[in-house]
PDB file of C-alpha atoms and ligand atoms in Angstrom:
ATOM      1  CA  MET A   1     -55.535-116.435 125.260  1.00  0.00           C
ATOM      2  CA  ASN A   2     -53.835-113.287 124.043  1.00  0.00           C
ATOM      3  CA  PRO A   3     -55.916-110.868 121.941  1.00  0.00           C
ATOM      4  CA  ARG A   4     -55.555-111.268 118.182  1.00  0.00           C
ATOM      5  CA  THR A   5     -54.974-107.995 116.479  1.00  0.00           C
ATOM      6  CA  GLY A   6     -55.462-107.566 112.762  1.00  0.00           C
ATOM      7  CA  ILE A   7     -53.452-104.784 111.001  1.00  0.00           C
ATOM      8  CA  LEU A   8     -54.765-103.354 107.831  1.00  0.00           C
ATOM      9  CA  GLY A   9     -52.175-101.183 106.045  1.00  0.00           C
ATOM     10  CA  GLY A  10     -52.778 -99.332 102.806  1.00  0.00           C
ATOM     11  CA  THR A  11     -52.686 -96.018 101.049  1.00  0.00           C
ATOM     12  CA  PHE A  12     -56.450 -95.665 101.458  1.00  0.00           C
ATOM     13  CA  ASP A  13     -56.581 -93.020  98.733  1.00  0.00           C
ATOM     14  CA  PRO A  14     -59.535 -93.403  99.504  1.00  0.00           C
ATOM     15  CA  ILE A  15     -60.497 -96.285 101.809  1.00  0.00           C
ATOM     16  CA  HIS A  16     -63.310 -98.198 100.154  1.00  0.00           C
ATOM     17  CA  VAL A  17     -65.741-101.167 100.520  1.00  0.00           C
ATOM     18  CA  GLY A  18     -63.048-103.604  99.217  1.00  0.00           C
ATOM     19  CA  HIS A  19     -60.785-102.740 102.139  1.00  0.00           C
ATOM     20  CA  LEU A  20     -63.667-103.121 104.574  1.00  0.00           C
ATOM     21  CA  ALA A  21     -64.586-106.490 103.033  1.00  0.00           C
ATOM     22  CA  LEU A  22     -60.971-107.698 103.265  1.00  0.00           C
ATOM     23  CA  ALA A  23     -60.930-106.756 106.971  1.00  0.00           C
ATOM     24  CA  ALA A  24     -64.304-108.391 107.657  1.00  0.00           C
ATOM     25  CA  ALA A  25     -63.282-111.602 105.866  1.00  0.00           C
ATOM     26  CA  ALA A  26     -60.000-111.813 107.871  1.00  0.00           C
ATOM     27  CA  ARG A  27     -61.766-111.021 111.148  1.00  0.00           C
ATOM     28  CA  ARG A  28     -64.319-113.708 110.585  1.00  0.00           C
ATOM     29  CA  ALA A  29     -61.960-116.381 109.346  1.00  0.00           C
ATOM     30  CA  LEU A  30     -59.313-115.777 112.059  1.00  0.00           C
ATOM     31  CA  GLN A  31     -61.557-114.661 114.872  1.00  0.00           C
ATOM     32  CA  LEU A  32     -59.599-111.380 115.353  1.00  0.00           C
ATOM     33  CA  ASP A  33     -60.500-109.396 118.462  1.00  0.00           C
ATOM     34  CA  ARG A  34     -59.535-106.010 117.068  1.00  0.00           C
ATOM     35  CA  LEU A  35     -58.440-104.204 113.991  1.00  0.00           C
ATOM     36  CA  LEU A  36     -55.872-101.493 113.556  1.00  0.00           C
ATOM     37  CA  VAL A  37     -56.199 -99.533 110.340  1.00  0.00           C
ATOM     38  CA  LEU A  38     -52.899 -97.953 109.386  1.00  0.00           C
ATOM     39  CA  PRO A  39     -52.865 -95.388 106.602  1.00  0.00           C
ATOM     40  CA  SER A  40     -49.352 -95.290 105.070  1.00  0.00           C
ATOM     41  CA  HIS A  41     -47.334 -92.124 104.847  1.00  0.00           C
ATOM     42  CA  THR A  42     -45.453 -92.765 101.576  1.00  0.00           C
ATOM     43  CA  PRO A  43     -46.039 -96.196 100.024  1.00  0.00           C
ATOM     44  CA  PRO A  44     -42.630 -97.607  98.876  1.00  0.00           C
ATOM     45  CA  HIS A  45     -43.951 -99.558  95.843  1.00  0.00           C
ATOM     46  CA  ARG A  46     -45.512 -96.715  93.851  1.00  0.00           C
ATOM     47  CA  THR A  47     -44.053 -94.420  91.279  1.00  0.00           C
ATOM     48  CA  ALA A  48     -46.610 -91.672  91.902  1.00  0.00           C
ATOM     49  CA  GLY A  49     -47.329 -90.472  95.416  1.00  0.00           C
ATOM     50  CA  PRO A  50     -50.845 -90.562  96.935  1.00  0.00           C
ATOM     51  CA  SER A  51     -53.359 -88.046  95.517  1.00  0.00           C
ATOM     52  CA  ALA A  52     -55.057 -87.006  98.741  1.00  0.00           C
ATOM     53  CA  SER A  53     -53.003 -85.642 101.689  1.00  0.00           C
ATOM     54  CA  VAL A  54     -52.097 -87.778 104.694  1.00  0.00           C
ATOM     55  CA  TRP A  55     -54.662 -85.786 106.655  1.00  0.00           C
ATOM     56  CA  HIS A  56     -57.522 -86.470 104.250  1.00  0.00           C
ATOM     57  CA  ARG A  57     -56.555 -90.153 103.997  1.00  0.00           C
ATOM     58  CA  PHE A  58     -56.487 -90.519 107.774  1.00  0.00           C
ATOM     59  CA  ALA A  59     -59.794 -88.647 108.147  1.00  0.00           C
ATOM     60  CA  MET A  60     -61.477 -90.921 105.529  1.00  0.00           C
ATOM     61  CA  ALA A  61     -60.171 -94.035 107.273  1.00  0.00           C
ATOM     62  CA  ALA A  62     -61.533 -92.764 110.624  1.00  0.00           C
ATOM     63  CA  ILE A  63     -64.860 -91.957 109.135  1.00  0.00           C
ATOM     64  CA  ALA A  64     -65.155 -95.396 107.500  1.00  0.00           C
ATOM     65  CA  VAL A  65     -64.659 -97.359 110.607  1.00  0.00           C
ATOM     66  CA  ALA A  66     -66.176 -94.938 113.124  1.00  0.00           C
ATOM     67  CA  ASP A  67     -69.096 -97.300 113.954  1.00  0.00           C
ATOM     68  CA  ALA A  68     -67.210-100.618 113.551  1.00  0.00           C
ATOM     69  CA  GLU A  69     -66.713-102.319 116.853  1.00  0.00           C
ATOM     70  CA  GLY A  70     -63.088-103.150 117.792  1.00  0.00           C
ATOM     71  CA  CYS A  71     -61.609-100.891 115.078  1.00  0.00           C
ATOM     72  CA  GLU A  72     -59.080 -98.220 115.605  1.00  0.00           C
ATOM     73  CA  VAL A  73     -57.221 -96.027 113.159  1.00  0.00           C
ATOM     74  CA  SER A  74     -53.532 -95.695 113.894  1.00  0.00           C
ATOM     75  CA  ASP A  75     -51.403 -92.635 113.019  1.00  0.00           C
ATOM     76  CA  LEU A  76     -48.158 -94.712 113.597  1.00  0.00           C
ATOM     77  CA  GLU A  77     -46.982 -94.623 109.954  1.00  0.00           C
ATOM     78  CA  LEU A  78     -47.974 -90.991 109.562  1.00  0.00           C
ATOM     79  CA  GLU A  79     -46.070 -89.944 112.628  1.00  0.00           C
ATOM     80  CA  ALA A  80     -43.018 -91.876 111.453  1.00  0.00           C
ATOM     81  CA  GLY A  81     -43.063 -90.124 108.098  1.00  0.00           C
ATOM     82  CA  GLY A  82     -41.133 -91.248 105.053  1.00  0.00           C
ATOM     83  CA  PHE A  83     -41.564 -94.563 103.313  1.00  0.00           C
ATOM     84  CA  SER A  84     -43.947 -96.814 105.211  1.00  0.00           C
ATOM     85  CA  TYR A  85     -42.174-100.200 105.298  1.00  0.00           C
ATOM     86  CA  THR A  86     -44.293-102.927 106.850  1.00  0.00           C
ATOM     87  CA  TRP A  87     -41.085-104.265 108.470  1.00  0.00           C
ATOM     88  CA  ARG A  88     -40.614-100.962 110.351  1.00  0.00           C
ATOM     89  CA  THR A  89     -44.253-100.749 111.393  1.00  0.00           C
ATOM     90  CA  LEU A  90     -44.306-104.285 112.751  1.00  0.00           C
ATOM     91  CA  GLU A  91     -41.026-103.559 114.668  1.00  0.00           C
ATOM     92  CA  ARG A  92     -42.689-100.557 116.321  1.00  0.00           C
ATOM     93  CA  LEU A  93     -45.911-102.504 117.117  1.00  0.00           C
ATOM     94  CA  ARG A  94     -43.808-105.252 118.703  1.00  0.00           C
ATOM     95  CA  ALA A  95     -41.711-102.682 120.629  1.00  0.00           C
ATOM     96  CA  SER A  96     -45.057-101.433 122.063  1.00  0.00           C
ATOM     97  CA  GLY A  97     -45.496-104.834 123.643  1.00  0.00           C
ATOM     98  CA  LEU A  98     -47.450-106.786 121.031  1.00  0.00           C
ATOM     99  CA  ALA A  99     -46.162-110.247 120.414  1.00  0.00           C
ATOM    100  CA  ALA A 100     -45.764-111.539 116.811  1.00  0.00           C
ATOM    101  CA  GLU A 101     -48.062-114.517 117.722  1.00  0.00           C
ATOM    102  CA  GLY A 102     -50.965-112.106 118.315  1.00  0.00           C
ATOM    103  CA  LEU A 103     -50.413-109.908 115.236  1.00  0.00           C
ATOM    104  CA  TYR A 104     -52.111-110.643 111.849  1.00  0.00           C
ATOM    105  CA  PHE A 105     -50.946-108.422 108.995  1.00  0.00           C
ATOM    106  CA  LEU A 106     -53.778-108.329 106.422  1.00  0.00           C
ATOM    107  CA  THR A 107     -53.207-107.942 102.667  1.00  0.00           C
ATOM    108  CA  GLY A 108     -55.102-108.639  99.445  1.00  0.00           C
ATOM    109  CA  ALA A 109     -53.675-111.372  97.196  1.00  0.00           C
ATOM    110  CA  ASP A 110     -52.299-108.808  94.761  1.00  0.00           C
ATOM    111  CA  ALA A 111     -50.223-107.124  97.350  1.00  0.00           C
ATOM    112  CA  PHE A 112     -48.912-110.346  98.918  1.00  0.00           C
ATOM    113  CA  ALA A 113     -47.857-111.700  95.471  1.00  0.00           C
ATOM    114  CA  ASP A 114     -45.055-109.049  95.570  1.00  0.00           C
ATOM    115  CA  ILE A 115     -43.893-109.926  99.055  1.00  0.00           C
ATOM    116  CA  ALA A 116     -40.432-110.850  97.814  1.00  0.00           C
ATOM    117  CA  THR A 117     -39.837-107.177  96.975  1.00  0.00           C
ATOM    118  CA  TRP A 118     -40.731-105.940 100.495  1.00  0.00           C
ATOM    119  CA  LYS A 119     -38.057-104.561 102.736  1.00  0.00           C
ATOM    120  CA  HIS A 120     -36.417-107.176 104.883  1.00  0.00           C
ATOM    121  CA  TYR A 121     -37.999-110.109 103.110  1.00  0.00           C
ATOM    122  CA  PRO A 122     -38.122-112.867 104.186  1.00  0.00           C
ATOM    123  CA  GLU A 123     -37.535-111.694 107.862  1.00  0.00           C
ATOM    124  CA  VAL A 124     -40.648-109.442 107.667  1.00  0.00           C
ATOM    125  CA  LEU A 125     -42.702-112.727 107.617  1.00  0.00           C
ATOM    126  CA  ASP A 126     -41.503-113.616 111.092  1.00  0.00           C
ATOM    127  CA  GLN A 127     -42.787-110.426 112.624  1.00  0.00           C
ATOM    128  CA  ALA A 128     -46.430-111.288 112.403  1.00  0.00           C
ATOM    129  CA  HIS A 129     -48.843-113.798 110.957  1.00  0.00           C
ATOM    130  CA  PHE A 130     -49.961-112.739 107.472  1.00  0.00           C
ATOM    131  CA  ALA A 131     -53.626-113.086 106.464  1.00  0.00           C
ATOM    132  CA  VAL A 132     -54.068-112.932 102.638  1.00  0.00           C
ATOM    133  CA  VAL A 133     -57.541-112.428 101.267  1.00  0.00           C
ATOM    134  CA  SER A 134     -58.496-112.970  97.589  1.00  0.00           C
ATOM    135  CA  ARG A 135     -59.199-110.048  95.329  1.00  0.00           C
ATOM    136  CA  PRO A 136     -61.612-110.553  92.413  1.00  0.00           C
ATOM    137  CA  GLY A 137     -59.722-112.612  89.834  1.00  0.00           C
ATOM    138  CA  GLN A 138     -56.848-113.254  92.247  1.00  0.00           C
ATOM    139  CA  PRO A 139     -57.617-116.160  94.531  1.00  0.00           C
ATOM    140  CA  ALA A 140     -55.479-116.469  97.629  1.00  0.00           C
ATOM    141  CA  SER A 141     -54.991-120.219  97.043  1.00  0.00           C
ATOM    142  CA  ALA A 142     -53.112-119.509  93.792  1.00  0.00           C
ATOM    143  CA  LEU A 143     -50.311-117.986  95.859  1.00  0.00           C
ATOM    144  CA  ARG A 144     -49.018-121.456  96.682  1.00  0.00           C
ATOM    145  CA  GLY A 145     -48.024-121.883  92.997  1.00  0.00           C
ATOM    146  CA  ARG A 146     -46.785-118.398  92.598  1.00  0.00           C
ATOM    147  CA  LEU A 147     -44.650-118.379  95.784  1.00  0.00           C
ATOM    148  CA  PRO A 148     -43.451-122.004  96.095  1.00  0.00           C
ATOM    149  CA  ASP A 149     -40.769-121.137  98.627  1.00  0.00           C
ATOM    150  CA  LEU A 150     -43.481-119.999 101.058  1.00  0.00           C
ATOM    151  CA  ALA A 151     -45.968-122.830 100.410  1.00  0.00           C
ATOM    152  CA  ALA A 152     -44.986-124.753 103.492  1.00  0.00           C
ATOM    153  CA  ARG A 153     -46.021-121.831 105.684  1.00  0.00           C
ATOM    154  CA  MET A 154     -49.448-121.323 104.013  1.00  0.00           C
ATOM    155  CA  ILE A 155     -52.580-122.539 105.702  1.00  0.00           C
ATOM    156  CA  ASP A 156     -56.043-122.429 103.999  1.00  0.00           C
ATOM    157  CA  MET A 157     -58.666-120.995 106.232  1.00  0.00           C
ATOM    158  CA  ASP A 158     -62.449-121.532 106.078  1.00  0.00           C
ATOM    159  CA  PRO A 159     -63.825-118.020 105.304  1.00  0.00           C
ATOM    160  CA  ALA A 160     -66.785-118.812 107.477  1.00  0.00           C
ATOM    161  CA  GLY A 161     -64.523-119.207 110.437  1.00  0.00           C
ATOM    162  CA  GLY A 162     -63.609-122.687 111.389  1.00  0.00           C
ATOM    163  CA  THR A 163     -61.196-124.092 113.941  1.00  0.00           C
ATOM    164  CA  LEU A 164     -57.963-122.212 114.119  1.00  0.00           C
ATOM    165  CA  PRO A 165     -54.860-124.361 113.814  1.00  0.00           C
ATOM    166  CA  GLY A 166     -52.712-124.696 116.886  1.00  0.00           C
ATOM    167  CA  GLU A 167     -49.849-122.258 116.792  1.00  0.00           C
ATOM    168  CA  PRO A 168     -46.421-123.777 117.085  1.00  0.00           C
ATOM    169  CA  SER A 169     -44.535-121.372 119.261  1.00  0.00           C
ATOM    170  CA  GLY A 170     -42.080-119.056 117.552  1.00  0.00           C
ATOM    171  CA  ARG A 171     -43.381-119.679 114.085  1.00  0.00           C
ATOM    172  CA  THR A 172     -45.675-117.402 112.225  1.00  0.00           C
ATOM    173  CA  SER A 173     -48.005-118.603 109.424  1.00  0.00           C
ATOM    174  CA  ILE A 174     -49.443-117.217 106.177  1.00  0.00           C
ATOM    175  CA  PHE A 175     -53.206-117.704 106.271  1.00  0.00           C
ATOM    176  CA  LEU A 176     -55.003-117.918 102.923  1.00  0.00           C
ATOM    177  CA  ILE A 177     -58.657-116.815 102.814  1.00  0.00           C
ATOM    178  CA  ASP A 178     -60.692-117.142  99.694  1.00  0.00           C
ATOM    179  CA  ALA A 179     -63.651-114.923 100.355  1.00  0.00           C
ATOM    180  CA  ALA A 180     -65.711-112.777  98.000  1.00  0.00           C
ATOM    181  CA  THR A 181     -64.720-109.144  98.063  1.00  0.00           C
ATOM    182  CA  PRO A 182     -66.126-106.460  95.766  1.00  0.00           C
ATOM    183  CA  ASP A 183     -64.364-105.608  92.560  1.00  0.00           C
ATOM    184  CA  VAL A 184     -63.405-102.152  93.707  1.00  0.00           C
ATOM    185  CA  SER A 185     -60.077-100.285  93.577  1.00  0.00           C
ATOM    186  CA  ALA A 186     -59.032 -96.874  94.827  1.00  0.00           C
ATOM    187  CA  THR A 187     -57.614 -96.101  91.317  1.00  0.00           C
ATOM    188  CA  ALA A 188     -61.068 -96.654  89.767  1.00  0.00           C
ATOM    189  CA  ILE A 189     -62.699 -94.555  92.489  1.00  0.00           C
ATOM    190  CA  ARG A 190     -60.341 -91.608  91.909  1.00  0.00           C
ATOM    191  CA  GLN A 191     -61.068 -91.812  88.179  1.00  0.00           C
ATOM    192  CA  ARG A 192     -64.865 -91.865  88.843  1.00  0.00           C
ATOM    193  CA  ALA A 193     -64.574 -88.873  91.238  1.00  0.00           C
ATOM    194  CA  ALA A 194     -62.468 -86.926  88.686  1.00  0.00           C
ATOM    195  CA  SER A 195     -65.096 -87.379  86.124  1.00  0.00           C
ATOM    196  CA  GLY A 196     -67.963 -86.411  88.432  1.00  0.00           C
ATOM    197  CA  GLN A 197     -69.472 -89.989  88.668  1.00  0.00           C
ATOM    198  CA  THR A 198     -71.143 -91.149  91.880  1.00  0.00           C
ATOM    199  CA  LEU A 199     -69.248 -93.180  94.425  1.00  0.00           C
ATOM    200  CA  THR A 200     -72.324 -94.603  96.075  1.00  0.00           C
ATOM    201  CA  GLY A 201     -71.826 -98.195  97.056  1.00  0.00           C
ATOM    202  CA  LEU A 202     -68.028 -97.984  96.469  1.00  0.00           C
ATOM    203  CA  VAL A 203     -67.141 -96.084  99.656  1.00  0.00           C
ATOM    204  CA  THR A 204     -69.212 -95.556 102.872  1.00  0.00           C
ATOM    205  CA  PRO A 205     -71.691 -92.588 102.795  1.00  0.00           C
ATOM    206  CA  GLY A 206     -69.509 -90.690 105.176  1.00  0.00           C
ATOM    207  CA  VAL A 207     -66.383 -91.128 102.984  1.00  0.00           C
ATOM    208  CA  GLU A 208     -68.417 -90.116  99.938  1.00  0.00           C
ATOM    209  CA  ALA A 209     -69.552 -86.967 101.654  1.00  0.00           C
ATOM    210  CA  HIS A 210     -65.977 -86.196 102.757  1.00  0.00           C
ATOM    211  CA  ILE A 211     -64.710 -86.568  99.204  1.00  0.00           C
ATOM    212  CA  GLN A 212     -67.470 -84.339  97.719  1.00  0.00           C
ATOM    213  CA  ARG A 213     -67.135 -81.665 100.488  1.00  0.00           C
ATOM    214  CA  HIS A 214     -63.421 -81.309 100.053  1.00  0.00           C
ATOM    215  CA  ARG A 215     -63.413 -81.815  96.198  1.00  0.00           C
ATOM    216  CA  LEU A 216     -60.845 -84.572  96.520  1.00  0.00           C
ATOM    217  CA  TYR A 217     -59.686 -86.198  93.283  1.00  0.00           C
ATOM    218  CA  THR A 218     -60.863 -83.353  91.141  1.00  0.00           C
ATOM    219  CA  ALA A 219     -58.675 -80.843  89.207  1.00  0.00           C
ATOM    220  CA  GLU A 220     -58.995 -78.356  92.138  1.00  0.00           C
ATOM    221  CA  ALA A 221     -58.342 -81.097  94.725  1.00  0.00           C
ATOM    222  CA  GLY A 222     -58.246 -80.011  98.331  1.00  0.00           C
ATOM    223  CA  ARG A 223     -57.683 -76.330  97.503  1.00  0.00           C
ATOM    224  CA  ALA A 224     -60.509 -75.091  99.737  1.00  0.00           C
ATOM    225  CA  GLY A 225     -59.459 -72.082 101.770  1.00  0.00           C
ATOM    226  CA  ARG A 226     -56.142 -71.783 100.057  1.00  0.00           C
ATOM    227  CA  PRO A 227     -55.209 -68.693  98.058  1.00  0.00           C
ATOM    228  CA  ALA A 228     -54.911 -69.157  94.352  1.00  0.00           C
ATOM    229  CA  GLY A 229     -51.163 -68.376  94.405  1.00  0.00           C
ATOM    230  CA  ARG A 230     -48.467 -70.334  96.112  1.00  0.00           C
ATOM    231  CA  LEU A 231     -48.229 -70.063  99.861  1.00  0.00           C
ATOM    232  CA  HIS A 232     -44.481 -70.721 100.116  1.00  0.00           C
ATOM    233  CA  ASP A 233     -41.544 -71.002  97.889  1.00  0.00           C
TER     234      ASP A 233
HETATM  235  P1  ATP B 301     -54.887 -98.453  94.364  1.00  0.00           P
HETATM  236  O1  ATP B 301     -55.818 -98.702  93.230  1.00  0.00           O
HETATM  237  O2  ATP B 301     -54.592 -97.033  94.577  1.00  0.00           O
HETATM  238  O3  ATP B 301     -53.602 -99.352  94.376  1.00  0.00           O
HETATM  239  P2  ATP B 301     -56.255-100.281  96.159  1.00  0.00           P
HETATM  240  O4  ATP B 301     -57.711-100.252  95.939  1.00  0.00           O
HETATM  241  O5  ATP B 301     -55.460-101.352  95.594  1.00  0.00           O
HETATM  242  O6  ATP B 301     -55.671 -98.854  95.685  1.00  0.00           O
HETATM  243  P3  ATP B 301     -54.483-100.169  98.425  1.00  0.00           P
HETATM  244  O7  ATP B 301     -54.406 -99.029  99.435  1.00  0.00           O
HETATM  245  O8  ATP B 301     -53.507-100.362  97.415  1.00  0.00           O
HETATM  246  O9  ATP B 301     -55.963-100.164  97.707  1.00  0.00           O
HETATM  247  O10 ATP B 301     -54.613-101.514  99.183  1.00  0.00           O
HETATM  248  C1  ATP B 301     -54.502-101.751 100.547  1.00  0.00           C
HETATM  249  C2  ATP B 301     -54.793-103.269 100.777  1.00  0.00           C
HETATM  250  O11 ATP B 301     -56.127-103.594 100.517  1.00  0.00           O
HETATM  251  C3  ATP B 301     -53.898-104.145  99.883  1.00  0.00           C
HETATM  252  O12 ATP B 301     -53.434-105.281 100.621  1.00  0.00           O
HETATM  253  C4  ATP B 301     -54.883-104.595  98.832  1.00  0.00           C
HETATM  254  O13 ATP B 301     -54.515-105.868  98.195  1.00  0.00           O
HETATM  255  C5  ATP B 301     -56.136-104.702  99.579  1.00  0.00           C
HETATM  256  N1  ATP B 301     -57.327-104.501  98.739  1.00  0.00           N
HETATM  257  C6  ATP B 301     -57.733-103.361  98.064  1.00  0.00           C
HETATM  258  N2  ATP B 301     -58.866-103.498  97.380  1.00  0.00           N
HETATM  259  C7  ATP B 301     -59.273-104.807  97.647  1.00  0.00           C
HETATM  260  C8  ATP B 301     -60.492-105.575  97.312  1.00  0.00           C
HETATM  261  N3  ATP B 301     -61.400-105.109  96.483  1.00  0.00           N
HETATM  262  N4  ATP B 301     -60.551-106.847  97.784  1.00  0.00           N
HETATM  263  C9  ATP B 301     -59.602-107.345  98.587  1.00  0.00           C
HETATM  264  N5  ATP B 301     -58.485-106.646  98.966  1.00  0.00           N
HETATM  265  C10 ATP B 301     -58.335-105.407  98.557  1.00  0.00           C
HETATM  266 MG1   MG B 302     -53.405-101.285  95.279  1.00  0.00          MG
END
């Protein structure tokens, strides 16, 4: 059987225990062989850009999964630059030889609820399976009612990892996984860091140390080693 690759995209500003729980839940439920963590360059659906630079966001993602077996951090979206459309990313992964049947794009239920606004919807859904994991207060199973046009493609998965459904060739599915993930968001973490509160338990110890060392999310964010004035006009 071909390897099953999970793809976890996100701004990761910073990567936190909710992201790791999302990935772990999808890996367990769908028996994924490996995980690609893909920090986005510029997320298309946000009015404000990321707070930390692409380099710091990539570094934190790499630190967070350094000891996780079968995990790689990909610079694909950072190399590509510009808006990080999932459609374009999946095109590139498929061009590199990965078949849609072996690709599982992971999202939280909040992100997937907006799928109709994604570039090249609904074609984007044919480029990979989608694995949608609940977020606190947002069960994945509720998406059937919110997105009735897609209900026929949705398959409930046992979060403990049951039998995988047979895959009809040429058709990708939307797997719904209701698993407990921590009530954590990057927005709340940035606010805590800005007001000097501890991040222990919300991010991995290595990521917490990285945020502290580089003073990310504080008023003087990431200014270490830079002169006070502007470097360039
Ligand atoms: P922000 O607050 O800046 O929006 P975030 O915590 O929502 O950050 P994102 O980078 O926006 O993180 O999310 C990347 C992916 O991870 C999305 O698919 C999102 O739904 C999912 N996700 C984030 N936090 C959780 C969580 N606690 N449980 C499950 N999924 C999550
Ligand atoms: Mg978010």
